């Protein structure tokens, strides 16, 4: 039996069941998803808060270490200098150095170590460290080798001793012959009287007790040692993950159940730079058994409520539909069968004031209004066809009811191809019919809508349209009228104007770059670097605590041009600038002062810090062979720190120091202290 042949009572029941059941199911699913998402959201918040607490605990503890650590920096720097001088006095014979005397000089707060080129401690005042072989810790052995082959001392932050697990602080300096690394370390007792060491085991247990979602948590240092237990990780998968996190400096995660985290490896480095001895990895593994049980219980409860409401609602609907709707509608339908489209002169007796009575009254009023307000079809079509623009009349569902003659000619289609189709069938638009309907609900009059209409030959034409609703006398929307104009030629003109404007902007950008960058080396030109210097000077000490400037000049550069030609000289300048840029920080600025002379501006940089950078650049240039390994080169320089003096005084001081360095034999960086 076809649906349309069913009794009204059963048809209404089927329709209402088809509507009510999905709605109940939708509400049940929305409620379930809301509860589920709330559970997952709270779980994620707990995980995030735990992560924040762990990181804050470690960072705040290590920051407290560093407050004590800085107290010893000056003493350690002095002791390293004394230690190195003693080595030089003994002419490299480490067996004759009196380590205990040096230790006593610093009230036994220091331990001393001598590490040979194989990474083995061969002499020390700390007996348990004798014979330690640092090759077993490859990363640290690599650092020691770099220190031994270098020139500068290095003082570490407070870290954990690999052997004893106690808090220590070390300083290192290479011997002049690069055979040994001389090391001093603050004794554990000296540090323990000021700071309390973080108990990682207790912290990890507390975190697990307070968060049921954490299966286990471990904090590693960069050498794969589990902080707290002192054991070394042996799982190759975890070791590889720790190395990845340390080398990249980024967190790594693996997904778990329910879209939450399964495992998380968090990178932490309290004091970036230097020896990077504060790098750590926090490994957390999560479990969600309780959450899964809670979500499964919520799903079952939601299903039970859905079934109960559905059965009750269907029984109630059946009773109400039968008594209140279907039977009166059947009676009303039988009484209006005599009405037809050509016979609108009908009248039906009204019984009651309920919806059925109002429906009967509406039929009577409709008949009277149609008879008094109908306009002939021919007159209406003539009015529509007289419009000289695109004109389309649509119903409330945006289906085309009528188009004028101009539109038929514009599209090259006859009415049969268009009338009855949704309006979006003649438009090539990214907006769907549903989007347009939604906009019209919010605003029944839309203007300046740009779109593309498709003609019969598949040609696309850009139009700008407006859509407005037409209403009944009581204000109800009956449909919409679309009016549009062809703007294809206007769009072409605008596109050409935009292309011209884009070309002018590119040219302006090129000219701006050329006005600030030295064409040969790529560094700032003289005007640009002076503007930067003036700006930094004007904002010190408001934005910058201090700053330093450095003048650098290539030694004997004229001989390069004389021997190899100006092309070789240009190549040397370019290669020199690249070395300087590679050894500067992101916050520093380099400018070509003139010829082979360069000016470097370093914000928030003291004289000593700038001097270290200058020495690094000088050594790198001295050790580099330029122009296809044919030219050796050195630089001389002068560096001065701002001391409430003017820009010209700073430049003059740095320039004077530069020429003093030239007179002292070149390959030298000179500095001056603040007055």
PDB file of C-alpha atoms in Angstrom, residues 27-295:
ATOM      1  CA  UNK A  27      18.748  15.185  21.969  1.00  0.00           C
ATOM      2  CA  UNK A  28      19.983  12.000  23.655  1.00  0.00           C
ATOM      3  CA  UNK A  29      23.174  12.035  21.577  1.00  0.00           C
ATOM      4  CA  UNK A  30      23.721  15.756  22.217  1.00  0.00           C
ATOM      5  CA  UNK A  31      23.300  15.161  25.954  1.00  0.00           C
ATOM      6  CA  UNK A  32      25.624  12.144  25.864  1.00  0.00           C
ATOM      7  CA  UNK A  33      28.253  13.996  23.836  1.00  0.00           C
ATOM      8  CA  UNK A  34      27.993  16.992  26.170  1.00  0.00           C
ATOM      9  CA  UNK A  35      28.618  14.804  29.221  1.00  0.00           C
ATOM     10  CA  UNK A  36      31.371  12.874  27.409  1.00  0.00           C
ATOM     11  CA  UNK A  37      33.091  16.049  26.223  1.00  0.00           C
ATOM     12  CA  UNK A  38      32.820  17.490  29.737  1.00  0.00           C
ATOM     13  CA  UNK A  39      34.517  14.411  31.177  1.00  0.00           C
ATOM     14  CA  UNK A  40      37.266  14.531  28.537  1.00  0.00           C
ATOM     15  CA  UNK A  41      37.675  18.298  28.974  1.00  0.00           C
ATOM     16  CA  UNK A  42      38.071  17.965  32.744  1.00  0.00           C
ATOM     17  CA  UNK A  43      40.519  15.128  32.191  1.00  0.00           C
ATOM     18  CA  UNK A  44      42.575  17.278  29.820  1.00  0.00           C
ATOM     19  CA  UNK A  45      42.495  20.191  32.291  1.00  0.00           C
ATOM     20  CA  UNK A  46      43.792  17.893  35.036  1.00  0.00           C
ATOM     21  CA  UNK A  47      46.563  16.651  32.743  1.00  0.00           C
ATOM     22  CA  UNK A  48      47.524  20.208  31.730  1.00  0.00           C
ATOM     23  CA  UNK A  49      47.521  21.433  35.342  1.00  0.00           C
ATOM     24  CA  UNK A  50      49.683  18.501  36.412  1.00  0.00           C
ATOM     25  CA  UNK A  51      52.161  19.250  33.621  1.00  0.00           C
ATOM     26  CA  UNK A  52      52.294  22.919  34.639  1.00  0.00           C
ATOM     27  CA  UNK A  53      52.808  22.018  38.327  1.00  0.00           C
ATOM     28  CA  UNK A  54      55.690  19.637  37.506  1.00  0.00           C
ATOM     29  CA  UNK A  55      57.447  22.174  35.279  1.00  0.00           C
ATOM     30  CA  UNK A  56      56.922  25.034  37.763  1.00  0.00           C
ATOM     31  CA  UNK A  57      58.275  22.898  40.628  1.00  0.00           C
ATOM     32  CA  UNK A  58      61.472  22.006  38.749  1.00  0.00           C
ATOM     33  CA  UNK A  59      62.035  25.521  37.369  1.00  0.00           C
ATOM     34  CA  UNK A  60      61.400  27.305  40.685  1.00  0.00           C
ATOM     35  CA  UNK A  61      63.720  24.865  42.482  1.00  0.00           C
ATOM     36  CA  UNK A  62      66.518  25.303  39.945  1.00  0.00           C
ATOM     37  CA  UNK A  63      66.045  29.081  39.967  1.00  0.00           C
ATOM     38  CA  UNK A  64      66.549  28.960  43.736  1.00  0.00           C
ATOM     39  CA  UNK A  65      69.743  26.951  43.104  1.00  0.00           C
ATOM     40  CA  UNK A  66      70.945  29.689  40.765  1.00  0.00           C
ATOM     41  CA  UNK A  67      70.477  32.432  43.383  1.00  0.00           C
ATOM     42  CA  UNK A  68      73.090  30.603  45.441  1.00  0.00           C
ATOM     43  CA  UNK A  69      75.100  29.652  42.337  1.00  0.00           C
ATOM     44  CA  UNK A  70      75.904  33.253  41.385  1.00  0.00           C
ATOM     45  CA  UNK A  71      77.405  33.817  44.848  1.00  0.00           C
ATOM     46  CA  UNK A  72      80.265  31.473  43.900  1.00  0.00           C
ATOM     47  CA  UNK A  73      80.884  32.652  40.305  1.00  0.00           C
ATOM     48  CA  UNK A  74      83.536  35.241  41.156  1.00  0.00           C
ATOM     49  CA  UNK A  75      85.370  32.902  43.547  1.00  0.00           C
ATOM     50  CA  UNK A  76      85.370  30.109  40.946  1.00  0.00           C
ATOM     51  CA  UNK A  77      86.632  32.412  38.188  1.00  0.00           C
ATOM     52  CA  UNK A  78      89.457  33.556  40.482  1.00  0.00           C
ATOM     53  CA  UNK A  79      90.338  29.989  41.487  1.00  0.00           C
ATOM     54  CA  UNK A  80      90.442  28.853  37.847  1.00  0.00           C
ATOM     55  CA  UNK A  81      92.874  31.654  37.018  1.00  0.00           C
ATOM     56  CA  UNK A  82      95.053  30.686  40.019  1.00  0.00           C
ATOM     57  CA  UNK A  83      94.876  26.999  39.114  1.00  0.00           C
ATOM     58  CA  UNK A  84      95.941  27.739  35.534  1.00  0.00           C
ATOM     59  CA  UNK A  85      98.759  29.987  36.709  1.00  0.00           C
ATOM     60  CA  UNK A  86     100.019  27.221  39.023  1.00  0.00           C
ATOM     61  CA  UNK A  87      99.994  24.797  36.079  1.00  0.00           C
ATOM     62  CA  UNK A  88     102.027  27.256  34.019  1.00  0.00           C
ATOM     63  CA  UNK A  89     104.443  27.777  36.930  1.00  0.00           C
ATOM     64  CA  UNK A  90     105.004  24.008  37.154  1.00  0.00           C
ATOM     65  CA  UNK A  91     105.629  23.971  33.408  1.00  0.00           C
ATOM     66  CA  UNK A  92     102.859  21.447  32.769  1.00  0.00           C
ATOM     67  CA  UNK A  93     103.990  18.910  35.393  1.00  0.00           C
ATOM     68  CA  UNK A  94     100.624  18.148  36.988  1.00  0.00           C
ATOM     69  CA  UNK A  95     102.143  15.803  39.564  1.00  0.00           C
ATOM     70  CA  UNK A  96     103.900  18.718  41.289  1.00  0.00           C
ATOM     71  CA  UNK A  97     100.846  20.984  41.670  1.00  0.00           C
ATOM     72  CA  UNK A  98      99.808  21.310  45.324  1.00  0.00           C
ATOM     73  CA  UNK A  99      96.037  20.883  44.975  1.00  0.00           C
ATOM     74  CA  UNK A 100      95.427  20.855  48.743  1.00  0.00           C
ATOM     75  CA  UNK A 101      97.114  24.244  49.121  1.00  0.00           C
ATOM     76  CA  UNK A 102      94.826  25.802  46.533  1.00  0.00           C
ATOM     77  CA  UNK A 103      91.804  24.171  48.207  1.00  0.00           C
ATOM     78  CA  UNK A 104      92.880  25.499  51.632  1.00  0.00           C
ATOM     79  CA  UNK A 105      93.239  28.989  50.192  1.00  0.00           C
ATOM     80  CA  UNK A 106      89.476  28.939  49.530  1.00  0.00           C
ATOM     81  CA  UNK A 107      88.606  27.579  52.998  1.00  0.00           C
ATOM     82  CA  UNK A 108      88.056  24.048  51.657  1.00  0.00           C
ATOM     83  CA  UNK A 109      84.908  25.158  49.820  1.00  0.00           C
ATOM     84  CA  UNK A 110      86.371  23.939  46.515  1.00  0.00           C
ATOM     85  CA  UNK A 111      87.488  20.580  45.147  1.00  0.00           C
ATOM     86  CA  UNK A 112      90.068  20.516  42.344  1.00  0.00           C
ATOM     87  CA  UNK A 113      90.386  18.084  39.435  1.00  0.00           C
ATOM     88  CA  UNK A 114      92.809  17.558  36.546  1.00  0.00           C
ATOM     89  CA  UNK A 115      91.271  15.835  33.480  1.00  0.00           C
ATOM     90  CA  UNK A 116      93.555  14.520  30.729  1.00  0.00           C
ATOM     91  CA  UNK A 117      92.848  14.446  26.995  1.00  0.00           C
ATOM     92  CA  UNK A 118      91.250  10.989  27.353  1.00  0.00           C
ATOM     93  CA  UNK A 119      88.579  12.394  29.662  1.00  0.00           C
ATOM     94  CA  UNK A 120      89.985  10.677  32.807  1.00  0.00           C
ATOM     95  CA  UNK A 121      90.425  12.418  36.182  1.00  0.00           C
ATOM     96  CA  UNK A 122      94.098  11.844  36.983  1.00  0.00           C
ATOM     97  CA  UNK A 123      94.401  14.068  40.084  1.00  0.00           C
ATOM     98  CA  UNK A 124      91.785  15.450  42.497  1.00  0.00           C
ATOM     99  CA  UNK A 125      91.106  16.531  46.073  1.00  0.00           C
ATOM    100  CA  UNK A 126      87.824  14.559  45.942  1.00  0.00           C
ATOM    101  CA  UNK A 127      89.014  10.915  46.380  1.00  0.00           C
ATOM    102  CA  UNK A 128      85.864   9.152  45.168  1.00  0.00           C
ATOM    103  CA  UNK A 129      86.173  10.942  41.804  1.00  0.00           C
ATOM    104  CA  UNK A 130      89.697   9.684  41.079  1.00  0.00           C
ATOM    105  CA  UNK A 131      89.911   7.716  37.840  1.00  0.00           C
ATOM    106  CA  UNK A 132      86.447   8.635  36.566  1.00  0.00           C
ATOM    107  CA  UNK A 133      86.356   8.146  32.788  1.00  0.00           C
ATOM    108  CA  UNK A 134      84.063  10.709  31.124  1.00  0.00           C
ATOM    109  CA  UNK A 135      84.112   8.830  27.838  1.00  0.00           C
ATOM    110  CA  UNK A 136      81.305   6.776  29.372  1.00  0.00           C
ATOM    111  CA  UNK A 137      79.216   9.972  29.139  1.00  0.00           C
ATOM    112  CA  UNK A 138      79.686  10.828  25.432  1.00  0.00           C
ATOM    113  CA  UNK A 139      77.875  14.176  25.442  1.00  0.00           C
ATOM    114  CA  UNK A 140      79.877  15.480  28.394  1.00  0.00           C
ATOM    115  CA  UNK A 141      83.145  14.090  26.980  1.00  0.00           C
ATOM    116  CA  UNK A 142      82.437  15.996  23.754  1.00  0.00           C
ATOM    117  CA  UNK A 143      81.915  19.184  25.801  1.00  0.00           C
ATOM    118  CA  UNK A 144      85.165  18.576  27.725  1.00  0.00           C
ATOM    119  CA  UNK A 145      87.057  18.071  24.452  1.00  0.00           C
ATOM    120  CA  UNK A 146      85.718  21.357  23.064  1.00  0.00           C
ATOM    121  CA  UNK A 147      86.699  23.131  26.308  1.00  0.00           C
ATOM    122  CA  UNK A 148      90.227  21.633  26.251  1.00  0.00           C
ATOM    123  CA  UNK A 149      90.771  22.691  22.636  1.00  0.00           C
ATOM    124  CA  UNK A 150      89.421  26.178  23.295  1.00  0.00           C
ATOM    125  CA  UNK A 151      90.759  29.183  25.203  1.00  0.00           C
ATOM    126  CA  UNK A 152      88.030  30.463  27.493  1.00  0.00           C
ATOM    127  CA  UNK A 153      86.923  29.303  30.952  1.00  0.00           C
ATOM    128  CA  UNK A 154      83.400  27.993  31.489  1.00  0.00           C
ATOM    129  CA  UNK A 155      81.378  28.031  34.732  1.00  0.00           C
ATOM    130  CA  UNK A 156      78.320  25.779  34.964  1.00  0.00           C
ATOM    131  CA  UNK A 157      75.001  26.217  36.705  1.00  0.00           C
ATOM    132  CA  UNK A 158      74.178  24.139  39.788  1.00  0.00           C
ATOM    133  CA  UNK A 159      73.692  20.531  38.580  1.00  0.00           C
ATOM    134  CA  UNK A 160      73.488  17.028  40.019  1.00  0.00           C
ATOM    135  CA  UNK A 161      76.705  15.018  40.375  1.00  0.00           C
ATOM    136  CA  UNK A 162      76.628  11.944  38.083  1.00  0.00           C
ATOM    137  CA  UNK A 163      78.337   9.781  40.757  1.00  0.00           C
ATOM    138  CA  UNK A 164      76.981  10.933  44.130  1.00  0.00           C
ATOM    139  CA  UNK A 165      73.656  12.473  43.085  1.00  0.00           C
ATOM    140  CA  UNK A 166      74.453  15.568  45.185  1.00  0.00           C
ATOM    141  CA  UNK A 167      74.132  19.188  44.026  1.00  0.00           C
ATOM    142  CA  UNK A 168      77.412  20.513  42.628  1.00  0.00           C
ATOM    143  CA  UNK A 169      78.720  23.504  40.665  1.00  0.00           C
ATOM    144  CA  UNK A 170      81.778  23.272  38.436  1.00  0.00           C
ATOM    145  CA  UNK A 171      84.151  25.548  36.586  1.00  0.00           C
ATOM    146  CA  UNK A 172      86.546  24.550  33.794  1.00  0.00           C
ATOM    147  CA  UNK A 173      89.554  26.112  32.056  1.00  0.00           C
ATOM    148  CA  UNK A 174      91.836  24.621  29.387  1.00  0.00           C
ATOM    149  CA  UNK A 175      95.605  24.665  29.824  1.00  0.00           C
ATOM    150  CA  UNK A 176      97.527  26.770  27.356  1.00  0.00           C
ATOM    151  CA  UNK A 177      99.040  23.643  25.767  1.00  0.00           C
ATOM    152  CA  UNK A 178      95.556  22.083  25.494  1.00  0.00           C
ATOM    153  CA  UNK A 179      96.702  18.889  27.224  1.00  0.00           C
ATOM    154  CA  UNK A 180      94.388  19.103  30.213  1.00  0.00           C
ATOM    155  CA  UNK A 181      91.165  20.604  31.479  1.00  0.00           C
ATOM    156  CA  UNK A 182      91.518  22.101  34.967  1.00  0.00           C
ATOM    157  CA  UNK A 183      88.318  21.836  36.963  1.00  0.00           C
ATOM    158  CA  UNK A 184      87.097  23.301  40.260  1.00  0.00           C
ATOM    159  CA  UNK A 185      83.858  22.335  41.979  1.00  0.00           C
ATOM    160  CA  UNK A 186      81.962  23.717  44.956  1.00  0.00           C
ATOM    161  CA  UNK A 187      81.898  21.014  47.611  1.00  0.00           C
ATOM    162  CA  UNK A 188      78.473  19.444  48.324  1.00  0.00           C
ATOM    163  CA  UNK A 189      78.478  20.649  51.918  1.00  0.00           C
ATOM    164  CA  UNK A 190      78.901  24.277  50.860  1.00  0.00           C
ATOM    165  CA  UNK A 191      75.827  24.188  48.647  1.00  0.00           C
ATOM    166  CA  UNK A 192      73.634  22.081  50.929  1.00  0.00           C
ATOM    167  CA  UNK A 193      73.788  24.684  53.701  1.00  0.00           C
ATOM    168  CA  UNK A 194      71.970  27.153  51.407  1.00  0.00           C
ATOM    169  CA  UNK A 195      69.594  25.047  49.261  1.00  0.00           C
ATOM    170  CA  UNK A 196      67.562  21.875  49.647  1.00  0.00           C
ATOM    171  CA  UNK A 197      67.853  19.439  46.757  1.00  0.00           C
ATOM    172  CA  UNK A 198      64.640  18.570  44.916  1.00  0.00           C
ATOM    173  CA  UNK A 199      63.564  14.985  45.709  1.00  0.00           C
ATOM    174  CA  UNK A 200      62.406  13.794  42.283  1.00  0.00           C
ATOM    175  CA  UNK A 201      61.190  10.423  43.628  1.00  0.00           C
ATOM    176  CA  UNK A 202      58.874  12.082  46.181  1.00  0.00           C
ATOM    177  CA  UNK A 203      57.682  14.598  43.581  1.00  0.00           C
ATOM    178  CA  UNK A 204      56.838  11.847  41.072  1.00  0.00           C
ATOM    179  CA  UNK A 205      54.956   9.837  43.734  1.00  0.00           C
ATOM    180  CA  UNK A 206      52.984  12.916  44.831  1.00  0.00           C
ATOM    181  CA  UNK A 207      51.981  13.677  41.242  1.00  0.00           C
ATOM    182  CA  UNK A 208      50.771  10.095  40.680  1.00  0.00           C
ATOM    183  CA  UNK A 209      48.815  10.109  43.971  1.00  0.00           C
ATOM    184  CA  UNK A 210      47.082  13.391  43.037  1.00  0.00           C
ATOM    185  CA  UNK A 211      46.279  12.502  39.415  1.00  0.00           C
ATOM    186  CA  UNK A 212      44.661   9.096  38.690  1.00  0.00           C
ATOM    187  CA  UNK A 213      45.282   9.539  34.960  1.00  0.00           C
ATOM    188  CA  UNK A 214      49.078   9.224  35.306  1.00  0.00           C
ATOM    189  CA  UNK A 215      50.391   5.661  35.095  1.00  0.00           C
ATOM    190  CA  UNK A 216      54.022   6.619  35.659  1.00  0.00           C
ATOM    191  CA  UNK A 217      56.287   9.688  35.504  1.00  0.00           C
ATOM    192  CA  UNK A 218      60.069   9.939  35.279  1.00  0.00           C
ATOM    193  CA  UNK A 219      62.435  12.931  35.002  1.00  0.00           C
ATOM    194  CA  UNK A 220      65.633  12.344  32.969  1.00  0.00           C
ATOM    195  CA  UNK A 221      68.712  14.463  32.452  1.00  0.00           C
ATOM    196  CA  UNK A 222      70.337  14.681  29.025  1.00  0.00           C
ATOM    197  CA  UNK A 223      72.524  11.631  29.829  1.00  0.00           C
ATOM    198  CA  UNK A 224      69.425   9.357  30.238  1.00  0.00           C
ATOM    199  CA  UNK A 225      69.828   9.268  34.040  1.00  0.00           C
ATOM    200  CA  UNK A 226      66.590   8.992  36.049  1.00  0.00           C
ATOM    201  CA  UNK A 227      66.791  11.881  38.483  1.00  0.00           C
ATOM    202  CA  UNK A 228      66.025  10.765  42.011  1.00  0.00           C
ATOM    203  CA  UNK A 229      67.037   7.108  41.592  1.00  0.00           C
ATOM    204  CA  UNK A 230      70.354   7.737  39.818  1.00  0.00           C
ATOM    205  CA  UNK A 231      69.714   4.787  37.490  1.00  0.00           C
ATOM    206  CA  UNK A 232      70.344   4.981  33.754  1.00  0.00           C
ATOM    207  CA  UNK A 233      67.496   4.263  31.328  1.00  0.00           C
ATOM    208  CA  UNK A 234      68.034   1.027  29.349  1.00  0.00           C
ATOM    209  CA  UNK A 235      64.910   0.962  27.169  1.00  0.00           C
ATOM    210  CA  UNK A 236      66.171   1.799  23.639  1.00  0.00           C
ATOM    211  CA  UNK A 237      62.797   3.261  22.615  1.00  0.00           C
ATOM    212  CA  UNK A 238      62.774   5.704  25.534  1.00  0.00           C
ATOM    213  CA  UNK A 239      66.460   6.544  25.020  1.00  0.00           C
ATOM    214  CA  UNK A 240      65.776   7.399  21.361  1.00  0.00           C
ATOM    215  CA  UNK A 241      62.793   9.562  22.342  1.00  0.00           C
ATOM    216  CA  UNK A 242      64.832  11.397  25.023  1.00  0.00           C
ATOM    217  CA  UNK A 243      67.627  12.082  22.506  1.00  0.00           C
ATOM    218  CA  UNK A 244      65.074  13.391  19.980  1.00  0.00           C
ATOM    219  CA  UNK A 245      63.533  15.759  22.525  1.00  0.00           C
ATOM    220  CA  UNK A 246      66.964  17.019  23.712  1.00  0.00           C
ATOM    221  CA  UNK A 247      68.358  17.519  20.197  1.00  0.00           C
ATOM    222  CA  UNK A 248      65.247  19.266  18.827  1.00  0.00           C
ATOM    223  CA  UNK A 249      64.339  21.137  22.009  1.00  0.00           C
ATOM    224  CA  UNK A 250      60.642  20.326  21.456  1.00  0.00           C
ATOM    225  CA  UNK A 251      58.049  18.164  23.190  1.00  0.00           C
ATOM    226  CA  UNK A 252      57.065  14.776  21.753  1.00  0.00           C
ATOM    227  CA  UNK A 253      53.678  13.109  22.239  1.00  0.00           C
ATOM    228  CA  UNK A 254      51.989   9.838  21.269  1.00  0.00           C
ATOM    229  CA  UNK A 255      48.175   9.597  21.119  1.00  0.00           C
ATOM    230  CA  UNK A 256      46.196   7.457  23.528  1.00  0.00           C
ATOM    231  CA  UNK A 257      42.590   6.391  24.020  1.00  0.00           C
ATOM    232  CA  UNK A 258      39.638   8.759  23.523  1.00  0.00           C
ATOM    233  CA  UNK A 259      41.774  11.276  21.621  1.00  0.00           C
ATOM    234  CA  UNK A 260      43.794  12.087  24.766  1.00  0.00           C
ATOM    235  CA  UNK A 261      47.532  11.844  25.285  1.00  0.00           C
ATOM    236  CA  UNK A 262      49.064   8.378  25.578  1.00  0.00           C
ATOM    237  CA  UNK A 263      52.632   9.343  26.387  1.00  0.00           C
ATOM    238  CA  UNK A 264      54.304  12.734  26.609  1.00  0.00           C
ATOM    239  CA  UNK A 265      57.958  13.722  26.633  1.00  0.00           C
ATOM    240  CA  UNK A 266      58.352  17.330  27.819  1.00  0.00           C
ATOM    241  CA  UNK A 267      61.528  19.330  27.100  1.00  0.00           C
ATOM    242  CA  UNK A 268      62.761  21.540  29.933  1.00  0.00           C
ATOM    243  CA  UNK A 269      65.848  23.759  29.988  1.00  0.00           C
ATOM    244  CA  UNK A 270      65.914  26.210  32.873  1.00  0.00           C
ATOM    245  CA  UNK A 271      69.094  27.984  31.729  1.00  0.00           C
ATOM    246  CA  UNK A 272      69.526  27.802  27.924  1.00  0.00           C
ATOM    247  CA  UNK A 273      72.984  28.447  26.534  1.00  0.00           C
ATOM    248  CA  UNK A 274      76.410  27.670  27.922  1.00  0.00           C
ATOM    249  CA  UNK A 275      76.942  23.980  28.687  1.00  0.00           C
ATOM    250  CA  UNK A 276      73.209  23.245  28.577  1.00  0.00           C
ATOM    251  CA  UNK A 277      73.609  21.210  31.778  1.00  0.00           C
ATOM    252  CA  UNK A 278      70.072  22.071  32.928  1.00  0.00           C
ATOM    253  CA  UNK A 279      68.367  20.209  30.061  1.00  0.00           C
ATOM    254  CA  UNK A 280      65.803  17.645  31.196  1.00  0.00           C
ATOM    255  CA  UNK A 281      63.051  15.456  29.772  1.00  0.00           C
ATOM    256  CA  UNK A 282      59.859  14.709  31.745  1.00  0.00           C
ATOM    257  CA  UNK A 283      58.354  11.404  30.549  1.00  0.00           C
ATOM    258  CA  UNK A 284      54.695  10.846  31.464  1.00  0.00           C
ATOM    259  CA  UNK A 285      52.546   7.821  30.574  1.00  0.00           C
ATOM    260  CA  UNK A 286      48.771   8.217  30.994  1.00  0.00           C
ATOM    261  CA  UNK A 287      45.978   5.719  31.696  1.00  0.00           C
ATOM    262  CA  UNK A 288      42.219   6.280  31.300  1.00  0.00           C
ATOM    263  CA  UNK A 289      40.525   3.134  32.635  1.00  0.00           C
ATOM    264  CA  UNK A 290      38.313   5.106  35.061  1.00  0.00           C
ATOM    265  CA  UNK A 291      37.302   7.565  32.329  1.00  0.00           C
ATOM    266  CA  UNK A 292      36.393   4.756  29.916  1.00  0.00           C
ATOM    267  CA  UNK A 293      34.200   3.080  32.553  1.00  0.00           C
ATOM    268  CA  UNK A 294      32.516   6.399  33.341  1.00  0.00           C
ATOM    269  CA  UNK A 295      31.806   7.136  29.659  1.00  0.00           C
TER     270      UNK A 295
END
